[in-house]
Amino acid sequence: MAWYDEAIFYHIYPLGLCDAPKENSYGEPVHRLNSLIPWIDHIKDLNCNAIYIGPLFESVGHGYETTDYKKLDSRLGVNKDLTDFVAACHEKGIRVILDGVFNHTGRDFFAFKDIQKNREASPYRDWYCNVNFGGNTEYNDGFSYENWGGYNLLVKLNQRNPAVRDYICDVVRFWVSEFDIDGIRLDAADVLDFDYMKALRHVANEVKPEFWLMGEVIHGDYSRWVNEGTLHSVTNYHLHKALYSGHNDHNYFEIAHTVKRLYETGGNRTDGLKLYNFVDNHDVERIYTKLTNKAHFAPVHVLLYTLPGIPSIYYGSEFAIDGKKDKFSDASLRPALQLEHYKEAREQNPCTNLIAKLGEARSRIPALSYGDYRELLLTNRQYAFSRSFNEQTAVVTVNNDDSDYVMTVPVGSAAEYIGALSGQKIAVSNGTIAVNILANSGEIWIPFESSMPASHVPELDKDILNTSASSAETSAKTLAETAPPNVCGTFEDGKIAGLQEAILAIMEKHGPVTDQMRRDVLNQTHHDSLINWVKSF
């Protein structure tokens, strides 16, 4: 078990968040990176324990055209600023992963500049792929070369050249000694040479215990990259697509099929593929923008935090901000944000509150990091699965329908289960629990004896079992006022759920509650009508 097995990532695109100029003048450094220091406490408050930040090093524009791997981009500051930022993260127990753009460089990189100057006589002519002094480019260099993605701004390194490989490996060593980082995300890993990646893995094993290598891979068999010889993890674009389209299409079969296929690729083992799961990042539209029904923000993130893999939140998405991809620019996906504008979000924004609660649940329930995966229930609109580890079973239930849904699912041997997000307790009957999943929501059910600390779990009011009308009404009103809101929904939703639970508890005190009686209660969603129902007892 390594630190990254329990990681919850917060992803930062620093040039955007720090509002750096779009083009680098290579002038005097401006210490913008220091403005991220206050974000560390915010990230900690969300219960994230790792940061993926980048690109960070000197570049021409968006950061992926590196011109100096050993110098912090002057738009962000100087190297000491990065050293101090990593140290501040470590003080809070947060690991730091940097972006490693090792597939290509910018045209201002020293090796390319030397080729421009010395042409065939340059000792660096073989540092790049397919340099042809009989060709030309739109820059009128008098030679052509292989690029990445069709952009001559990004010059592809010859990764089979031992000199290039040695140089990049030394860069990794420098980053660890200079900044004390904990891992690297390899940009464009799906087009990196495999021997090149093996050399990087060898250095990763050398520089620091549990130094983590994660790669950007879009398509393909992820096990080609994730193994003992190359990378520890890759970006899970398969699940990314399934999570938003599976909700937009009301098709949980797509999500479940994707999860099953990935789990099988990892050998159906708890220590199989530990993929980097996300719902948005600096290259794709914000999840809040992509969702047709914005209320699906809740079940999407419940799945992000509970399915096999390592969850990641992209900066700002915890506030449910929009971000639509433009045809010729990704700037809208990488905005400048002022943390002070969101200082009340943890208490007032239900989506931010949900992310924090999910982070706490993930960090306190080992089965979500190490457990196996077993599908329990699947329809187009409802989905349940279990994660079991060390005799603890966590059951996850989600509902993408606009109506509540009662599902019965098998659980472990505990006598009682509790919702890690809501605090609702459910008795186990014949090895199952029957739970009402609110519309467009989800829950994580865990054995009560291994549940969250008492300070986190809201207890149901014991006076609710009093049979007098006045006491019942008072208790129900109290519960309605204090019940947690439906995750990423309105506070009123939480009141309704609280009153429904109050009525069912009182009914159970009077005698058996049939399925029809339960449905009658759960179908009543008007606040005043529920209060009058309580008064009627």
Coordinates of C-alpha atoms in Angstrom, one line a residue:
M1 CA 0.0 0.0 0.0
A2 CA 1.4 3.3 -1.1
W3 CA 0.3 6.9 -0.5
Y4 CA -1.2 7.1 -4.0
D5 CA -3.5 4.2 -3.3
E6 CA -5.4 6.5 -0.9
A7 CA -4.9 9.7 -2.9
I8 CA -7.7 12.2 -3.6
F9 CA -6.3 14.7 -6.1
Y10 CA -6.9 18.4 -6.7
H11 CA -5.8 19.4 -10.2
I12 CA -4.5 23.0 -10.9
Y13 CA -3.6 24.6 -14.2
P14 CA -1.4 27.4 -12.6
L15 CA -1.0 29.8 -15.5
G16 CA -4.8 30.0 -15.7
L17 CA -5.6 30.1 -12.0
C18 CA -2.9 32.7 -11.3
D19 CA -4.2 34.9 -14.2
A20 CA -0.8 34.9 -16.0
P21 CA -0.4 36.6 -19.4
K22 CA -1.1 34.3 -22.3
E23 CA 2.3 35.0 -23.8
N24 CA 5.7 34.9 -22.0
S25 CA 7.8 38.0 -22.5
Y26 CA 10.7 36.3 -20.6
G27 CA 10.9 39.5 -18.5
E28 CA 11.4 39.9 -14.8
P29 CA 9.7 37.1 -12.8
V30 CA 6.3 37.9 -11.3
H31 CA 5.6 35.8 -8.1
R32 CA 2.1 34.7 -9.0
L33 CA 2.6 31.2 -7.8
N34 CA 2.6 32.6 -4.2
S35 CA -1.0 33.5 -4.6
L36 CA -1.8 29.7 -4.5
I37 CA -0.6 29.3 -0.9
P38 CA -4.1 30.2 0.5
W39 CA -5.6 27.5 -1.8
I40 CA -3.8 24.8 0.2
D41 CA -6.1 25.2 3.2
H42 CA -9.1 25.1 0.8
I43 CA -7.8 22.0 -0.8
K44 CA -7.3 20.4 2.7
D45 CA -10.8 21.4 3.6
L46 CA -12.1 19.5 0.7
N47 CA -10.2 16.5 2.1
C48 CA -7.9 16.2 -0.9
N49 CA -4.5 14.9 0.0
A50 CA -2.6 15.4 -3.3
I51 CA -2.2 18.1 -5.9
Y52 CA -1.5 17.7 -9.6
I53 CA -0.2 21.0 -10.8
G54 CA 1.2 22.0 -14.2
P55 CA 2.7 22.9 -16.5
L56 CA 5.0 25.0 -14.5
F57 CA 8.3 25.5 -16.3
E58 CA 9.5 28.2 -18.6
S59 CA 7.5 28.2 -21.9
V60 CA 6.2 30.4 -24.7
G61 CA 2.5 30.4 -24.0
H62 CA 0.1 27.7 -22.6
G63 CA 3.0 25.9 -20.9
Y64 CA 3.3 22.8 -23.0
E65 CA 6.0 24.3 -25.3
T66 CA 8.8 24.1 -22.7
T67 CA 11.9 26.2 -23.2
D68 CA 13.6 25.5 -19.9
Y69 CA 12.9 22.4 -17.8
K70 CA 14.9 23.7 -14.8
K71 CA 13.4 27.1 -14.4
L72 CA 9.9 28.0 -13.1
D73 CA 8.0 30.0 -15.7
S74 CA 8.8 33.6 -15.1
R75 CA 5.1 34.5 -15.3
L76 CA 4.8 32.4 -12.1
G77 CA 7.9 33.4 -10.2
V78 CA 11.3 31.8 -9.4
N79 CA 12.3 28.3 -8.4
K80 CA 12.2 29.2 -4.7
D81 CA 8.5 30.0 -5.0
L82 CA 7.9 26.4 -6.2
T83 CA 10.1 25.0 -3.5
D84 CA 8.1 26.9 -0.9
F85 CA 4.8 25.9 -2.4
V86 CA 5.6 22.2 -2.3
A87 CA 7.0 22.6 1.3
A88 CA 3.7 24.3 2.4
C89 CA 1.7 21.4 0.8
H90 CA 3.8 18.8 2.6
E91 CA 3.3 20.6 5.9
K92 CA -0.5 20.0 5.4
G93 CA 0.0 16.4 4.5
I94 CA -0.6 17.0 0.7
R95 CA 1.6 15.4 -1.9
V96 CA 2.5 17.3 -5.1
I97 CA 2.7 15.9 -8.7
L98 CA 4.1 18.1 -11.5
D99 CA 3.4 18.0 -15.2
G100 CA 6.2 16.4 -17.2
V101 CA 6.1 17.6 -20.8
F102 CA 8.8 15.1 -22.1
N103 CA 7.4 14.3 -25.5
H104 CA 8.2 17.6 -27.2
T105 CA 9.8 21.0 -26.5
G106 CA 9.1 24.5 -27.6
R107 CA 11.1 26.2 -30.3
D108 CA 13.0 28.3 -27.8
F109 CA 14.5 25.2 -26.1
F110 CA 18.3 25.4 -26.2
A111 CA 18.7 22.3 -28.4
F112 CA 16.3 23.5 -31.1
K113 CA 17.9 27.0 -31.0
D114 CA 21.3 25.4 -31.7
I115 CA 19.9 23.6 -34.7
Q116 CA 18.5 26.8 -36.1
K117 CA 22.0 28.4 -35.7
N118 CA 24.3 25.6 -36.7
R119 CA 22.0 23.4 -38.9
E120 CA 23.8 20.2 -40.0
A121 CA 26.8 21.0 -37.7
S122 CA 24.6 21.1 -34.6
P123 CA 25.4 18.4 -32.0
Y124 CA 21.6 18.4 -31.2
R125 CA 20.4 17.6 -34.7
D126 CA 19.4 14.1 -33.6
W127 CA 17.6 15.3 -30.5
Y128 CA 14.4 15.7 -32.5
C129 CA 12.5 13.4 -34.8
N130 CA 12.9 13.5 -38.6
V131 CA 14.9 16.8 -38.9
N132 CA 15.1 17.4 -42.7
F133 CA 17.4 20.2 -43.9
G134 CA 15.8 19.9 -47.3
G135 CA 12.4 20.9 -46.0
N136 CA 10.8 24.0 -44.4
T137 CA 8.0 25.2 -42.1
E138 CA 5.7 28.2 -41.7
Y139 CA 8.5 29.6 -39.5
N140 CA 10.9 29.6 -42.5
D141 CA 13.6 27.7 -40.5
G142 CA 15.1 26.2 -43.6
F143 CA 14.4 22.7 -42.3
S144 CA 11.4 20.6 -41.3
Y145 CA 10.8 18.3 -38.3
E146 CA 8.2 16.0 -36.7
N147 CA 5.8 17.8 -34.4
W148 CA 3.1 16.8 -31.9
G149 CA -0.5 17.1 -32.9
G150 CA 0.2 19.0 -36.2
Y151 CA 1.6 22.0 -34.3
N152 CA 5.1 23.0 -35.4
L153 CA 5.2 25.0 -32.1
L154 CA 5.7 21.6 -30.4
V155 CA 8.9 19.9 -31.6
K156 CA 8.9 16.1 -31.0
L157 CA 11.9 14.8 -29.1
N158 CA 13.8 11.8 -30.4
Q159 CA 13.2 9.6 -27.3
R160 CA 15.3 6.8 -28.7
N161 CA 18.4 9.1 -28.5
P162 CA 20.4 8.1 -25.4
A163 CA 21.4 11.7 -24.9
V164 CA 17.8 12.9 -24.8
R165 CA 16.8 10.1 -22.5
D166 CA 19.7 10.9 -20.1
Y167 CA 18.9 14.6 -20.2
I168 CA 15.2 14.1 -19.3
C169 CA 16.1 11.6 -16.5
D170 CA 18.4 14.2 -15.1
V171 CA 15.5 16.7 -15.2
V172 CA 13.5 14.3 -13.0
R173 CA 16.3 14.0 -10.6
F174 CA 16.6 17.8 -10.5
W175 CA 12.9 18.3 -9.8
V176 CA 13.1 15.9 -6.8
S177 CA 16.3 17.4 -5.3
E178 CA 15.2 21.0 -6.0
F179 CA 11.5 20.9 -5.2
D180 CA 11.0 17.6 -3.3
I181 CA 8.0 16.6 -5.5
D182 CA 6.2 13.3 -5.1
G183 CA 5.6 12.3 -8.7
I184 CA 5.1 13.3 -12.3
R185 CA 2.2 13.3 -14.7
L186 CA 3.6 12.5 -18.2
D187 CA 2.0 14.6 -20.8
A188 CA 1.0 12.8 -24.1
A189 CA 2.1 9.4 -22.6
D190 CA 0.1 7.6 -25.3
V191 CA 2.7 8.6 -27.9
L192 CA 5.8 8.2 -25.7
D193 CA 8.3 5.5 -26.6
F194 CA 7.9 2.6 -24.2
D195 CA 11.6 2.2 -23.6
Y196 CA 11.7 5.9 -22.7
M197 CA 9.0 5.3 -20.2
K198 CA 10.8 2.4 -18.7
A199 CA 13.9 4.6 -18.2
L200 CA 11.7 7.1 -16.5
R201 CA 10.2 4.4 -14.2
H202 CA 13.8 3.3 -13.3
V203 CA 14.6 6.9 -12.3
A204 CA 11.3 7.1 -10.4
N205 CA 12.2 4.0 -8.4
E206 CA 15.6 5.5 -7.7
V207 CA 14.8 9.1 -6.6
K208 CA 12.3 8.6 -3.9
P209 CA 10.2 5.9 -2.2
E210 CA 6.7 5.7 -3.7
F211 CA 7.5 8.2 -6.4
W212 CA 4.5 8.1 -8.7
L213 CA 4.3 8.1 -12.5
M214 CA 1.0 8.8 -14.1
G215 CA 0.5 9.2 -17.8
E216 CA -2.0 11.0 -20.1
V217 CA -3.5 8.3 -22.2
I218 CA -6.8 8.8 -24.1
H219 CA -7.6 5.5 -25.8
G220 CA -6.4 1.9 -25.8
D221 CA -5.7 -0.9 -23.5
Y222 CA -4.5 0.8 -20.3
S223 CA -2.6 -2.3 -19.1
R224 CA 0.0 -1.6 -21.9
W225 CA 1.0 1.5 -19.9
V226 CA 0.1 0.5 -16.3
N227 CA 2.5 -2.2 -15.1
E228 CA 5.6 -2.8 -13.0
G229 CA 7.9 -1.7 -15.9
T230 CA 6.4 1.6 -17.1
L231 CA 3.7 3.7 -15.3
H232 CA 1.8 3.4 -12.0
S233 CA -1.4 4.9 -13.5
V234 CA -3.0 6.6 -16.5
T235 CA -5.8 9.0 -17.1
N236 CA -9.1 7.2 -17.2
Y237 CA -10.8 8.8 -20.3
H238 CA -13.0 5.7 -20.8
L239 CA -14.7 6.3 -17.4
H240 CA -14.7 10.1 -17.9
K241 CA -16.8 9.7 -21.1
A242 CA -19.1 7.1 -19.5
L243 CA -19.8 9.2 -16.4
Y244 CA -21.3 12.2 -18.2
S245 CA -22.9 10.4 -21.1
G246 CA -24.3 7.7 -18.9
H247 CA -26.2 10.4 -17.0
N248 CA -27.2 12.5 -19.9
D249 CA -28.6 9.4 -21.6
H250 CA -30.0 7.9 -18.4
N251 CA -27.9 4.9 -19.2
Y252 CA -26.2 3.4 -16.2
F253 CA -25.5 0.3 -18.3
E254 CA -22.8 2.3 -20.1
I255 CA -21.1 3.2 -16.9
A256 CA -21.3 -0.3 -15.4
H257 CA -20.1 -1.9 -18.6
T258 CA -17.1 0.4 -18.7
V259 CA -16.3 -0.3 -15.0
K260 CA -16.6 -4.0 -15.5
R261 CA -14.3 -4.0 -18.6
L262 CA -11.6 -1.9 -16.8
Y263 CA -11.9 -4.1 -13.7
E264 CA -11.4 -7.2 -15.8
T265 CA -8.4 -5.6 -17.6
G266 CA -6.9 -5.3 -14.2
G267 CA -7.4 -9.0 -13.5
N268 CA -10.4 -8.5 -11.3
R269 CA -8.0 -7.7 -8.5
T270 CA -8.1 -5.0 -5.9
D271 CA -4.5 -4.3 -6.7
G272 CA -5.2 -4.2 -10.4
L273 CA -5.3 -1.0 -12.5
K274 CA -5.4 2.0 -10.2
L275 CA -6.5 4.5 -12.8
Y276 CA -6.7 8.3 -12.4
N277 CA -10.4 9.0 -12.5
F278 CA -11.8 12.5 -13.3
V279 CA -14.9 14.1 -14.7
D280 CA -13.2 17.2 -16.2
N281 CA -9.7 18.7 -16.6
H282 CA -7.9 21.5 -18.4
D283 CA -8.5 19.9 -21.8
V284 CA -12.3 19.1 -21.6
E285 CA -15.4 21.0 -20.8
R286 CA -16.5 21.3 -17.1
I287 CA -18.7 18.6 -15.9
Y288 CA -21.4 21.1 -14.9
T289 CA -21.5 22.4 -18.5
K290 CA -21.6 18.9 -20.0
L291 CA -24.5 17.7 -17.8
T292 CA -27.9 18.1 -19.4
N293 CA -29.5 17.8 -15.9
K294 CA -27.4 19.9 -13.5
A295 CA -28.8 17.8 -10.6
H296 CA -26.8 14.9 -11.9
F297 CA -23.7 16.6 -10.4
A298 CA -24.4 14.7 -7.3
P299 CA -24.6 11.1 -8.5
V300 CA -21.7 11.7 -11.0
H301 CA -19.4 12.7 -8.1
V302 CA -20.6 9.9 -5.8
L303 CA -19.5 7.5 -8.5
L304 CA -16.2 9.4 -9.1
Y305 CA -15.3 9.0 -5.4
T306 CA -16.4 5.4 -5.0
L307 CA -15.6 3.4 -8.2
P308 CA -12.2 1.7 -8.4
G309 CA -9.5 4.2 -9.1
I310 CA -8.0 7.4 -7.8
P311 CA -10.4 10.4 -7.8
S312 CA -9.5 13.9 -9.0
I313 CA -11.3 17.3 -8.8
Y314 CA -10.3 20.0 -11.3
Y315 CA -10.0 23.5 -9.7
G316 CA -13.2 25.4 -9.6
S317 CA -15.4 22.4 -10.4
E318 CA -16.1 22.0 -6.7
F319 CA -18.0 25.2 -7.0
A320 CA -20.0 23.9 -10.0
I321 CA -18.6 26.5 -12.4
D322 CA -19.3 26.4 -16.1
G323 CA -16.5 26.0 -18.7
K324 CA -17.3 25.4 -22.4
K325 CA -14.6 24.5 -24.9
D326 CA -14.0 27.1 -27.6
K327 CA -13.0 26.1 -31.2
F328 CA -9.6 27.8 -31.1
S329 CA -8.9 28.2 -27.4
D330 CA -9.0 26.4 -24.1
A331 CA -8.8 29.6 -22.1
S332 CA -12.4 29.2 -20.9
L333 CA -11.5 25.9 -19.3
R334 CA -8.5 27.5 -17.5
P335 CA -9.9 30.6 -15.8
A336 CA -8.4 32.9 -13.1
L337 CA -10.3 32.5 -9.9
Q338 CA -10.2 34.5 -6.6
L339 CA -10.6 32.2 -3.6
E340 CA -12.1 35.0 -1.6
H341 CA -15.1 34.9 -3.9
Y342 CA -15.8 31.4 -2.7
K343 CA -15.0 31.7 1.0
E344 CA -18.5 30.7 2.1
A345 CA -18.8 27.9 -0.5
R346 CA -18.1 25.1 2.0
E347 CA -21.2 26.1 4.0
Q348 CA -23.4 27.7 1.3
N349 CA -22.7 25.9 -1.9
P350 CA -24.2 22.3 -1.7
C351 CA -21.9 21.1 -4.5
T352 CA -18.8 22.2 -2.6
N353 CA -20.2 20.7 0.5
L354 CA -20.8 17.4 -1.3
I355 CA -17.2 17.3 -2.6
A356 CA -15.9 17.8 0.9
K357 CA -18.2 15.1 2.3
L358 CA -17.2 12.7 -0.4
G359 CA -13.5 13.4 0.3
E360 CA -14.0 12.7 4.0
A361 CA -15.9 9.5 3.3
R362 CA -13.2 8.3 0.8
S363 CA -10.4 9.0 3.4
R364 CA -12.3 7.2 6.2
I365 CA -13.5 4.2 4.4
P366 CA -10.6 1.9 3.3
A367 CA -12.9 -0.2 1.2
L368 CA -13.3 2.7 -1.3
S369 CA -9.5 2.7 -1.9
Y370 CA -8.6 -0.9 -1.5
G371 CA -11.9 -2.9 -1.9
D372 CA -13.0 -5.2 -4.6
Y373 CA -15.9 -4.3 -6.9
R374 CA -19.2 -6.2 -7.2
E375 CA -22.2 -5.1 -9.1
L376 CA -25.4 -5.4 -7.0
L377 CA -28.2 -3.8 -9.0
L378 CA -28.4 -2.2 -12.4
T379 CA -31.1 -0.4 -14.4
N380 CA -31.0 2.5 -16.8
R381 CA -31.5 4.9 -13.9
Q382 CA -30.4 3.1 -10.8
Y383 CA -27.0 1.5 -10.0
A384 CA -25.6 -0.2 -6.9
F385 CA -22.3 -1.9 -6.2
S386 CA -20.2 -3.0 -3.2
R387 CA -16.6 -2.5 -2.3
S388 CA -15.3 -4.9 0.3
F389 CA -12.0 -4.9 2.1
N390 CA -10.8 -6.5 5.4
E391 CA -14.3 -7.8 6.2
Q392 CA -15.8 -4.3 5.7
T393 CA -18.4 -3.9 2.9
A394 CA -19.4 -0.4 1.6
V395 CA -22.4 -0.3 -0.6
V396 CA -22.9 2.6 -3.1
T397 CA -26.3 3.5 -4.5
V398 CA -27.0 6.1 -7.1
N399 CA -30.2 7.3 -8.8
N400 CA -30.3 9.5 -12.0
D401 CA -34.1 9.6 -12.1
D402 CA -36.2 12.7 -11.2
S403 CA -38.1 10.5 -8.8
D404 CA -37.0 8.7 -5.6
Y405 CA -36.3 5.0 -5.8
V406 CA -36.4 2.3 -3.2
M407 CA -33.9 -0.4 -3.8
T408 CA -33.1 -3.5 -1.8
V409 CA -29.4 -4.6 -1.9
P410 CA -27.3 -7.2 -0.2
V411 CA -24.8 -6.0 2.5
G412 CA -22.3 -7.4 4.9
S413 CA -22.8 -9.1 8.2
A414 CA -23.4 -5.9 10.3
A415 CA -26.8 -5.4 12.0
E416 CA -27.1 -1.9 10.9
Y417 CA -25.8 0.3 8.1
I418 CA -25.5 4.1 8.0
G419 CA -25.3 6.6 5.1
A420 CA -21.9 8.2 5.2
L421 CA -23.3 11.4 3.5
S422 CA -26.7 11.7 5.3
G423 CA -26.2 9.9 8.6
Q424 CA -29.4 7.9 7.9
K425 CA -29.4 4.5 9.7
I426 CA -30.9 1.4 8.1
A427 CA -31.5 -2.0 9.8
V428 CA -30.2 -5.1 8.0
S429 CA -32.9 -7.7 7.3
N430 CA -32.0 -11.1 5.9
G431 CA -28.7 -9.8 4.7
T432 CA -30.1 -6.8 2.8
I433 CA -31.0 -3.2 3.3
A434 CA -34.0 -1.4 1.7
V435 CA -33.1 2.2 1.1
N436 CA -34.8 5.1 -0.5
I437 CA -32.5 6.9 -2.8
L438 CA -33.7 10.5 -3.4
A439 CA -34.0 11.7 -7.0
N440 CA -30.7 12.6 -8.7
S441 CA -28.6 11.6 -5.7
G442 CA -26.5 8.9 -4.2
E443 CA -25.3 7.4 -0.9
I444 CA -22.5 5.4 0.5
W445 CA -23.7 2.8 3.0
I446 CA -21.3 1.4 5.6
P447 CA -21.6 -0.8 8.7
F448 CA -22.6 1.4 11.6
E449 CA -19.9 0.1 13.9
S450 CA -17.2 1.2 11.4
S451 CA -18.9 4.5 10.4
M452 CA -17.8 8.1 10.6
P453 CA -16.9 9.7 13.9
A454 CA -19.9 10.9 15.9
S455 CA -19.0 14.5 15.2
H456 CA -19.6 13.8 11.5
V457 CA -22.7 11.7 11.6
P458 CA -26.0 13.5 12.4
E459 CA -28.1 11.4 14.8
L460 CA -31.8 11.0 14.3
D461 CA -33.8 12.6 17.1
K462 CA -34.8 9.8 19.5
D463 CA -38.0 11.8 20.6
I464 CA -39.3 11.0 17.2
L465 CA -40.6 7.7 18.6
N466 CA -42.9 9.5 21.1
T467 CA -46.5 8.7 20.1
S468 CA -48.1 12.0 21.2
A469 CA -49.1 14.3 18.4
S470 CA -47.4 17.4 20.0
S471 CA -44.1 15.6 20.6
A472 CA -44.2 14.0 17.2
E473 CA -44.8 17.4 15.5
T474 CA -42.0 19.0 17.5
S475 CA -39.6 16.3 16.8
A476 CA -40.4 16.2 13.1
K477 CA -40.0 20.0 12.9
T478 CA -36.6 19.7 14.7
L479 CA -35.5 17.0 12.3
A480 CA -36.7 19.0 9.3
E481 CA -34.7 22.0 10.5
T482 CA -31.5 20.1 11.2
A483 CA -31.5 17.3 8.6
P484 CA -28.7 17.4 6.0
P485 CA -29.8 18.6 2.6
N486 CA -30.0 16.3 -0.4
V487 CA -26.4 16.4 -1.7
C488 CA -26.0 19.2 -4.3
G489 CA -29.7 19.8 -4.2
T490 CA -31.7 22.3 -2.2
F491 CA -32.0 22.5 1.6
E492 CA -35.8 22.0 1.1
D493 CA -35.1 18.5 -0.3
G494 CA -33.4 17.6 2.9
K495 CA -36.3 18.8 5.0
I496 CA -38.7 16.7 3.0
A497 CA -36.6 13.6 3.4
G498 CA -36.3 14.3 7.1
L499 CA -40.1 14.6 7.5
Q500 CA -40.7 11.4 5.5
E501 CA -38.3 9.5 7.8
A502 CA -40.0 11.0 10.8
I503 CA -43.4 9.8 9.6
L504 CA -42.2 6.3 8.8
A505 CA -40.5 6.0 12.3
I506 CA -43.8 7.0 14.0
M507 CA -45.8 4.6 11.8
E508 CA -43.4 1.8 12.7
K509 CA -44.0 2.5 16.4
H510 CA -47.7 1.9 15.8
G511 CA -47.3 -1.3 13.9
P512 CA -45.9 -3.0 10.7
V513 CA -45.4 -0.7 7.7
T514 CA -46.3 -2.2 4.4
D515 CA -44.5 -1.4 1.1
Q516 CA -47.6 0.5 0.0
M517 CA -47.6 2.6 3.2
R518 CA -44.0 3.4 2.6
R519 CA -44.6 4.4 -1.0
D520 CA -47.5 6.6 0.1
V521 CA -45.2 8.5 2.5
L522 CA -42.3 8.8 0.0
N523 CA -44.6 10.0 -2.7
Q524 CA -45.8 12.9 -0.6
T525 CA -43.3 15.7 -1.1
H526 CA -45.2 18.7 0.1
H527 CA -43.8 20.2 3.3
D528 CA -47.0 21.4 4.8
S529 CA -48.8 18.2 4.0
L530 CA -46.1 16.2 5.7
I531 CA -46.4 18.4 8.8
N532 CA -50.2 17.8 8.9
W533 CA -49.5 14.1 8.5
V534 CA -47.4 14.2 11.7
K535 CA -50.1 16.1 13.5
S536 CA -52.6 13.4 12.7
F537 CA -51.0 10.7 14.8

